[in-house]
């Protein structure tokens, strides 16, 4: 499921189903703490993000407890589908939540968090840290800071 439209400035992309995944809630919290939104939205309210220039979709729609439960081909297929969506919607930025997901979906093995050299059509790409509890070297504050860097780059 996704909430996006052609006028989206930034398309956030994460793993998992928006209604059943605790990570979706963590993404929403981090989006809010970074200043993208003036209030905290629940994952079920993600369509409200469109009014702030944000859309949310998935790299792989199948919800899992851990990213390593997904096969490499699932990531690659998700990357192909996502690239087609980005080319169709043309957001200024595609933000992929999770460097592991980005590396696997786009075969960019040396990618790091931050802006990427790759573009998809005219859309620039930014890799964001995944706010899952398994990503212990990022705190809520440092993740919000990185998401804020994207917000500033996107002019939001």
Coordinates of N, CA and C in Angstrom, one line a residue:
X1 N 0.8 -1.2 0.0 CA 0.0 0.0 0.0 C 0.9 1.2 0.0
X2 N 0.4 2.3 -0.6 CA 1.3 3.5 -0.6 C 0.4 4.7 -0.6
X3 N 0.9 5.8 -0.1 CA 0.3 7.1 -0.2 C 1.2 8.0 -1.0
X4 N 1.0 8.2 -2.2 CA 1.8 9.1 -3.0 C 1.0 9.6 -4.2
X5 N 1.5 10.7 -4.7 CA 0.9 11.3 -5.9 C 1.9 12.1 -6.6
X6 N 1.6 12.5 -7.8 CA 2.6 13.2 -8.6 C 3.2 14.4 -8.0
X7 N 2.5 15.2 -7.2 CA 3.0 16.4 -6.6 C 3.9 16.2 -5.4
X8 N 4.1 14.9 -5.0 CA 4.9 14.6 -3.8 C 6.3 15.2 -4.0
X9 N 6.8 15.9 -3.0 CA 8.2 16.4 -3.1 C 9.2 15.3 -2.7
X10 N 8.8 14.5 -1.7 CA 9.7 13.5 -1.2 C 8.9 12.2 -1.0
X11 N 9.4 11.1 -1.6 CA 8.8 9.8 -1.4 C 9.7 9.0 -0.4
X12 N 9.2 8.8 0.8 CA 9.8 7.9 1.7 C 9.5 6.5 1.4
X13 N 10.5 5.7 1.5 CA 10.3 4.3 1.2 C 10.9 3.4 2.3
X14 N 10.1 2.5 2.8 CA 10.5 1.6 3.9 C 10.0 0.2 3.6
X15 N 10.5 -0.7 4.5 CA 10.0 -2.1 4.4 C 8.8 -2.3 5.2
X16 N 7.9 -3.2 4.8 CA 6.8 -3.7 5.6 C 5.5 -3.0 5.3
X17 N 4.4 -3.6 5.8 CA 3.1 -3.1 5.6 C 2.8 -2.0 6.6
X18 N 2.2 -0.9 6.1 CA 2.0 0.3 6.9 C 1.1 0.1 8.1
X19 N 0.2 -0.8 8.1 CA -0.7 -1.0 9.2 C -0.3 -2.0 10.3
X20 N 0.6 -2.9 9.9 CA 0.9 -4.0 10.9 C 2.4 -3.9 11.4
X21 N 3.1 -2.9 10.9 CA 4.5 -2.9 11.2 C 4.9 -1.9 12.2
X22 N 5.5 -2.3 13.3 CA 6.0 -1.3 14.3 C 7.0 -0.3 13.7
X23 N 7.7 -0.8 12.7 CA 8.7 0.1 12.1 C 8.0 1.3 11.4
X24 N 6.8 1.1 10.9 CA 6.1 2.2 10.3 C 5.8 3.3 11.3
X25 N 5.5 2.9 12.5 CA 5.3 3.9 13.6 C 6.6 4.6 13.9
X26 N 7.7 3.9 14.0 CA 9.0 4.5 14.2 C 9.4 5.5 13.1
X27 N 9.1 5.1 11.9 CA 9.3 6.1 10.8 C 8.5 7.3 11.0
X28 N 7.2 7.2 11.3 CA 6.4 8.4 11.6 C 6.9 9.2 12.7
X29 N 7.4 8.6 13.8 CA 7.9 9.4 14.9 C 9.2 10.1 14.4
X30 N 10.0 9.5 13.7 CA 11.3 10.1 13.2 C 11.0 11.3 12.2
X31 N 10.0 11.0 11.3 CA 9.5 12.1 10.4 C 9.1 13.3 11.2
X32 N 8.3 13.1 12.2 CA 7.9 14.2 13.0 C 9.0 14.9 13.8
X33 N 9.9 14.1 14.4 CA 11.0 14.7 15.2 C 11.9 15.5 14.3
X34 N 12.0 15.1 13.0 CA 12.9 15.8 12.1 C 12.3 17.1 11.6
X35 N 11.1 17.4 11.9 CA 10.5 18.7 11.4 C 9.7 18.6 10.2
X36 N 9.5 17.4 9.6 CA 8.7 17.3 8.4 C 7.3 17.6 8.6
X37 N 6.8 17.2 9.8 CA 5.4 17.5 10.2 C 5.2 18.2 11.5
X38 N 4.2 19.0 11.7 CA 4.1 19.7 13.0 C 3.4 18.8 14.1
X39 N 2.9 17.7 13.7 CA 2.3 16.8 14.6 C 2.7 15.3 14.3
X40 N 2.5 14.5 15.2 CA 2.8 13.1 15.0 C 1.6 12.4 14.4
X41 N 1.8 11.7 13.3 CA 0.7 10.9 12.7 C 0.9 9.5 13.0
X42 N -0.2 8.7 13.1 CA -0.1 7.3 13.2 C 0.1 6.7 11.8
X43 N 0.6 5.5 11.7 CA 0.8 4.9 10.4 C -0.4 4.9 9.5
X44 N -1.6 4.6 10.2 CA -2.9 4.6 9.4 C -3.3 5.9 8.9
X45 N -2.6 7.0 9.4 CA -2.9 8.4 8.9 C -1.9 8.9 7.9
X46 N -1.1 8.0 7.3 CA 0.0 8.4 6.5 C -0.5 9.2 5.2
X47 N -1.7 9.1 4.8 CA -2.2 9.9 3.7 C -2.2 11.3 4.0
X48 N -2.3 11.7 5.3 CA -2.2 13.1 5.7 C -0.8 13.7 5.4
X49 N 0.2 12.9 5.2 CA 1.5 13.4 4.9 C 1.6 14.0 3.6
X50 N 0.7 13.7 2.7 CA 0.7 14.3 1.3 C 0.6 15.8 1.4
X51 N -0.1 16.3 2.4 CA -0.3 17.8 2.5 C 1.0 18.4 2.9
X52 N 2.0 17.6 3.4 CA 3.3 18.2 3.7 C 4.4 17.8 2.7
X53 N 3.9 17.4 1.5 CA 4.9 17.0 0.4 C 5.5 15.7 0.6
X54 N 5.0 14.8 1.4 CA 5.6 13.5 1.6 C 4.6 12.4 1.2
X55 N 5.2 11.4 0.6 CA 4.5 10.2 0.3 C 5.2 9.0 0.9
X56 N 4.6 7.9 1.2 CA 5.2 6.8 1.8 C 4.8 5.5 1.0
X57 N 5.8 4.7 0.7 CA 5.6 3.5 0.0 C 6.6 2.5 0.5
X58 N 6.6 1.3 -0.1 CA 7.5 0.2 0.4 C 8.5 -0.2 -0.7
X59 N 9.6 -0.7 -0.2 CA 10.5 -1.4 -1.2 C 10.0 -2.8 -1.5
X60 N 9.6 -3.5 -0.4 CA 9.0 -4.8 -0.5 C 7.8 -4.8 0.4
X61 N 6.6 -5.1 -0.2 CA 5.4 -5.0 0.5 C 5.1 -6.0 1.6
X62 N 5.8 -7.2 1.5 CA 5.6 -8.3 2.4 C 6.2 -7.9 3.8
X63 N 5.4 -7.9 4.8 CA 5.9 -7.5 6.1 C 6.6 -8.7 6.7
X64 N 7.8 -8.4 7.4 CA 8.6 -9.4 8.0 C 9.1 -8.8 9.4
X65 N 9.5 -9.6 10.3 CA 10.0 -9.1 11.5 C 11.4 -8.5 11.4
X66 N 12.2 -9.1 10.4 CA 13.5 -8.6 10.2 C 13.8 -8.5 8.7
X67 N 14.6 -7.6 8.3 CA 14.9 -7.4 6.9 C 15.6 -8.6 6.3
X68 N 16.4 -9.3 7.1 CA 17.1 -10.5 6.5 C 16.2 -11.7 6.2
X69 N 14.9 -11.5 6.5 CA 13.9 -12.6 6.1 C 13.5 -12.5 4.7
X70 N 13.9 -11.4 4.0 CA 13.6 -11.2 2.6 C 14.7 -11.8 1.7
X71 N 14.3 -12.4 0.6 CA 15.3 -12.9 -0.4 C 15.8 -11.8 -1.2
X72 N 17.0 -12.0 -1.7 CA 17.7 -11.0 -2.6 C 16.8 -10.6 -3.8
X73 N 16.2 -11.6 -4.4 CA 15.3 -11.3 -5.5 C 14.1 -10.5 -5.1
X74 N 13.6 -10.6 -3.9 CA 12.5 -9.8 -3.5 C 12.9 -8.3 -3.4
X75 N 14.1 -8.1 -2.9 CA 14.7 -6.7 -2.9 C 14.8 -6.2 -4.3
X76 N 15.4 -7.0 -5.2 CA 15.7 -6.5 -6.6 C 14.4 -6.2 -7.3
X77 N 13.4 -7.1 -7.2 CA 12.1 -6.8 -7.8 C 11.4 -5.6 -7.2
X78 N 11.5 -5.4 -5.9 CA 11.0 -4.2 -5.2 C 11.7 -3.0 -5.7
X79 N 13.0 -3.1 -6.0 CA 13.7 -1.9 -6.5 C 13.2 -1.6 -7.9
X80 N 13.0 -2.6 -8.7 CA 12.5 -2.3 -10.1 C 11.1 -1.7 -10.0
X81 N 10.2 -2.2 -9.2 CA 8.9 -1.6 -9.1 C 8.9 -0.2 -8.5
X82 N 9.8 0.0 -7.5 CA 9.9 1.3 -6.9 C 10.5 2.3 -8.0
X83 N 11.5 1.9 -8.8 CA 12.0 2.8 -9.8 C 10.9 3.2 -10.8
X84 N 10.1 2.3 -11.2 CA 9.0 2.6 -12.1 C 8.0 3.6 -11.5
X85 N 7.7 3.4 -10.2 CA 6.8 4.3 -9.5 C 7.5 5.7 -9.4
X86 N 8.7 5.8 -9.1 CA 9.4 7.1 -9.0 C 9.4 7.8 -10.4
X87 N 9.7 7.0 -11.5 CA 9.7 7.6 -12.8 C 8.3 8.1 -13.2
X88 N 7.3 7.4 -12.7 CA 5.9 7.8 -13.0 C 5.5 9.1 -12.2
X89 N 5.8 9.1 -10.9 CA 5.4 10.2 -10.0 C 6.3 11.4 -10.0
X90 N 7.6 11.1 -10.3 CA 8.6 12.2 -10.4 C 8.7 13.0 -9.1
X91 N 8.9 12.4 -7.9 CA 9.2 13.3 -6.7 C 10.5 13.9 -6.9
X92 N 10.8 15.0 -6.2 CA 12.1 15.6 -6.2 C 13.1 14.6 -5.6
X93 N 12.7 13.9 -4.5 CA 13.6 13.0 -3.8 C 12.9 11.7 -3.5
X94 N 13.7 10.6 -3.7 CA 13.3 9.3 -3.2 C 14.1 9.1 -1.9
X95 N 13.5 8.9 -0.8 CA 14.3 8.6 0.4 C 14.0 7.1 0.8
X96 N 15.0 6.3 0.8 CA 14.9 4.9 1.1 C 15.3 4.8 2.6
X97 N 14.4 4.2 3.4 CA 14.7 4.0 4.8 C 15.4 2.7 5.0
X98 N 16.6 2.7 5.3 CA 17.4 1.5 5.5 C 18.5 1.3 4.5
X99 N 19.7 1.5 4.9 CA 20.8 1.3 3.9 C 20.9 -0.1 3.4
X100 N 20.6 -1.1 4.2 CA 20.6 -2.5 3.7 C 19.6 -2.7 2.6
X101 N 18.4 -2.2 2.8 CA 17.3 -2.3 1.8 C 17.7 -1.6 0.5
X102 N 18.3 -0.4 0.6 CA 18.8 0.3 -0.6 C 19.9 -0.5 -1.3
X103 N 20.8 -0.9 -0.6 CA 21.9 -1.7 -1.2 C 21.4 -2.9 -2.0
X104 N 20.5 -3.6 -1.4 CA 20.0 -4.8 -2.0 C 19.0 -4.5 -3.2
X105 N 18.2 -3.5 -3.0 CA 17.2 -3.2 -4.0 C 17.8 -2.6 -5.3
X106 N 18.9 -1.8 -5.1 CA 19.5 -1.1 -6.2 C 20.9 -1.6 -6.5
X107 N 21.3 -2.7 -5.9 CA 22.7 -3.2 -6.2 C 23.8 -2.2 -6.0
X108 N 23.7 -1.4 -4.9 CA 24.7 -0.4 -4.6 C 25.4 -0.8 -3.3
X109 N 26.3 -1.8 -3.4 CA 26.8 -2.4 -2.2 C 27.6 -1.5 -1.3
X110 N 28.1 -0.4 -1.8 CA 28.9 0.5 -1.0 C 28.1 1.8 -0.5
X111 N 26.8 1.8 -0.7 CA 26.0 2.9 -0.4 C 26.1 3.2 1.1
X112 N 26.0 4.4 1.5 CA 26.0 4.8 2.9 C 24.8 5.7 3.1
X113 N 24.4 6.0 4.4 CA 23.4 6.9 4.7 C 23.7 8.3 4.1
X114 N 22.7 9.0 3.5 CA 22.9 10.3 3.0 C 22.6 10.4 1.5
X115 N 22.8 11.5 0.9 CA 22.5 11.6 -0.5 C 23.3 10.7 -1.4
X116 N 22.7 10.2 -2.4 CA 23.4 9.3 -3.3 C 23.7 9.9 -4.7
X117 N 24.7 9.4 -5.4 CA 25.0 9.9 -6.7 C 23.9 9.5 -7.7
X118 N 23.3 8.3 -7.5 CA 22.3 7.8 -8.4 C 21.1 8.7 -8.4
X119 N 20.5 8.8 -9.5 CA 19.1 9.4 -9.7 C 18.2 8.4 -10.4
X120 N 17.0 8.6 -10.2 CA 16.0 7.8 -10.9 C 15.1 8.8 -11.7
X121 N 15.3 8.8 -13.0 CA 14.8 9.9 -13.8 C 15.3 11.2 -13.3
X122 N 14.5 12.1 -12.9 CA 14.9 13.4 -12.4 C 14.9 13.4 -10.9
X123 N 14.6 12.3 -10.3 CA 14.5 12.3 -8.8 C 15.9 11.9 -8.2
X124 N 16.3 12.7 -7.2 CA 17.5 12.5 -6.5 C 17.2 11.4 -5.4
X125 N 18.2 10.7 -4.9 CA 18.0 9.7 -3.9 C 18.8 9.9 -2.7
X126 N 18.1 9.7 -1.5 CA 18.7 9.8 -0.2 C 18.5 8.6 0.6
X127 N 19.5 8.0 1.2 CA 19.3 6.9 2.1 C 19.3 7.3 3.5
X128 N 18.2 6.9 4.2 CA 18.0 7.3 5.6 C 18.2 6.1 6.5
X129 N 18.6 6.3 7.8 CA 18.8 5.2 8.7 C 17.4 4.6 9.0
X130 N 17.4 3.4 9.2 CA 16.1 2.7 9.6 C 15.9 2.8 11.1
X131 N 14.8 3.3 11.5 CA 14.6 3.5 13.0 C 14.1 2.2 13.7
X132 N 14.4 1.1 13.1 CA 14.1 -0.2 13.8 C 14.9 -0.3 15.1
X133 N 14.5 -1.1 16.0 CA 15.2 -1.3 17.3 C 16.5 -2.0 17.0
X134 N 16.7 -2.6 15.8 CA 17.9 -3.4 15.5 C 19.1 -2.5 15.1
X135 N 18.8 -1.2 14.9 CA 19.8 -0.3 14.4 C 20.3 0.6 15.6
X136 N 21.0 -0.1 16.5 CA 21.4 0.5 17.8 C 22.4 1.6 17.7
X137 N 23.1 1.8 16.6 CA 24.1 2.8 16.6 C 23.5 4.2 16.2
X138 N 22.2 4.2 15.8 CA 21.5 5.5 15.6 C 20.6 5.7 16.7
X139 N 20.6 6.9 17.3 CA 19.7 7.2 18.3 C 18.5 8.0 17.7
X140 N 17.4 8.2 18.4 CA 16.3 8.9 17.9 C 16.7 10.3 17.5
X141 N 17.6 10.9 18.3 CA 18.1 12.3 18.0 C 19.0 12.3 16.7
X142 N 19.9 11.4 16.5 CA 20.7 11.4 15.3 C 19.9 11.0 14.1
X143 N 18.9 10.1 14.2 CA 18.1 9.8 13.1 C 17.3 11.0 12.7
X144 N 16.7 11.7 13.7 CA 15.9 12.9 13.3 C 16.8 13.9 12.7
X145 N 18.0 14.0 13.1 CA 19.0 15.0 12.5 C 19.2 14.6 11.0
X146 N 19.4 13.3 10.7 CA 19.6 12.9 9.3 C 18.4 13.1 8.5
X147 N 17.2 12.8 9.0 CA 16.0 13.0 8.3 C 15.8 14.5 8.1
X148 N 16.2 15.3 9.0 CA 16.2 16.8 8.9 C 17.1 17.3 7.8
X149 N 18.2 16.7 7.6 CA 19.1 17.1 6.5 C 18.4 16.9 5.2
X150 N 17.6 15.8 5.0 CA 16.9 15.6 3.8 C 15.8 16.6 3.7
X151 N 15.1 16.9 4.8 CA 14.0 17.9 4.8 C 14.5 19.2 4.3
X152 N 15.7 19.6 4.8 CA 16.3 20.9 4.4 C 16.7 20.8 2.9
X153 N 17.3 19.7 2.5 CA 17.7 19.6 1.0 C 16.5 19.6 0.1
X154 N 15.3 19.1 0.6 CA 14.1 19.1 -0.2 C 13.4 20.4 -0.1
X155 N 13.8 21.3 0.7 CA 13.2 22.6 0.8 C 11.8 22.5 1.5
X156 N 11.7 21.6 2.4 CA 10.4 21.4 3.1 C 10.5 22.0 4.6

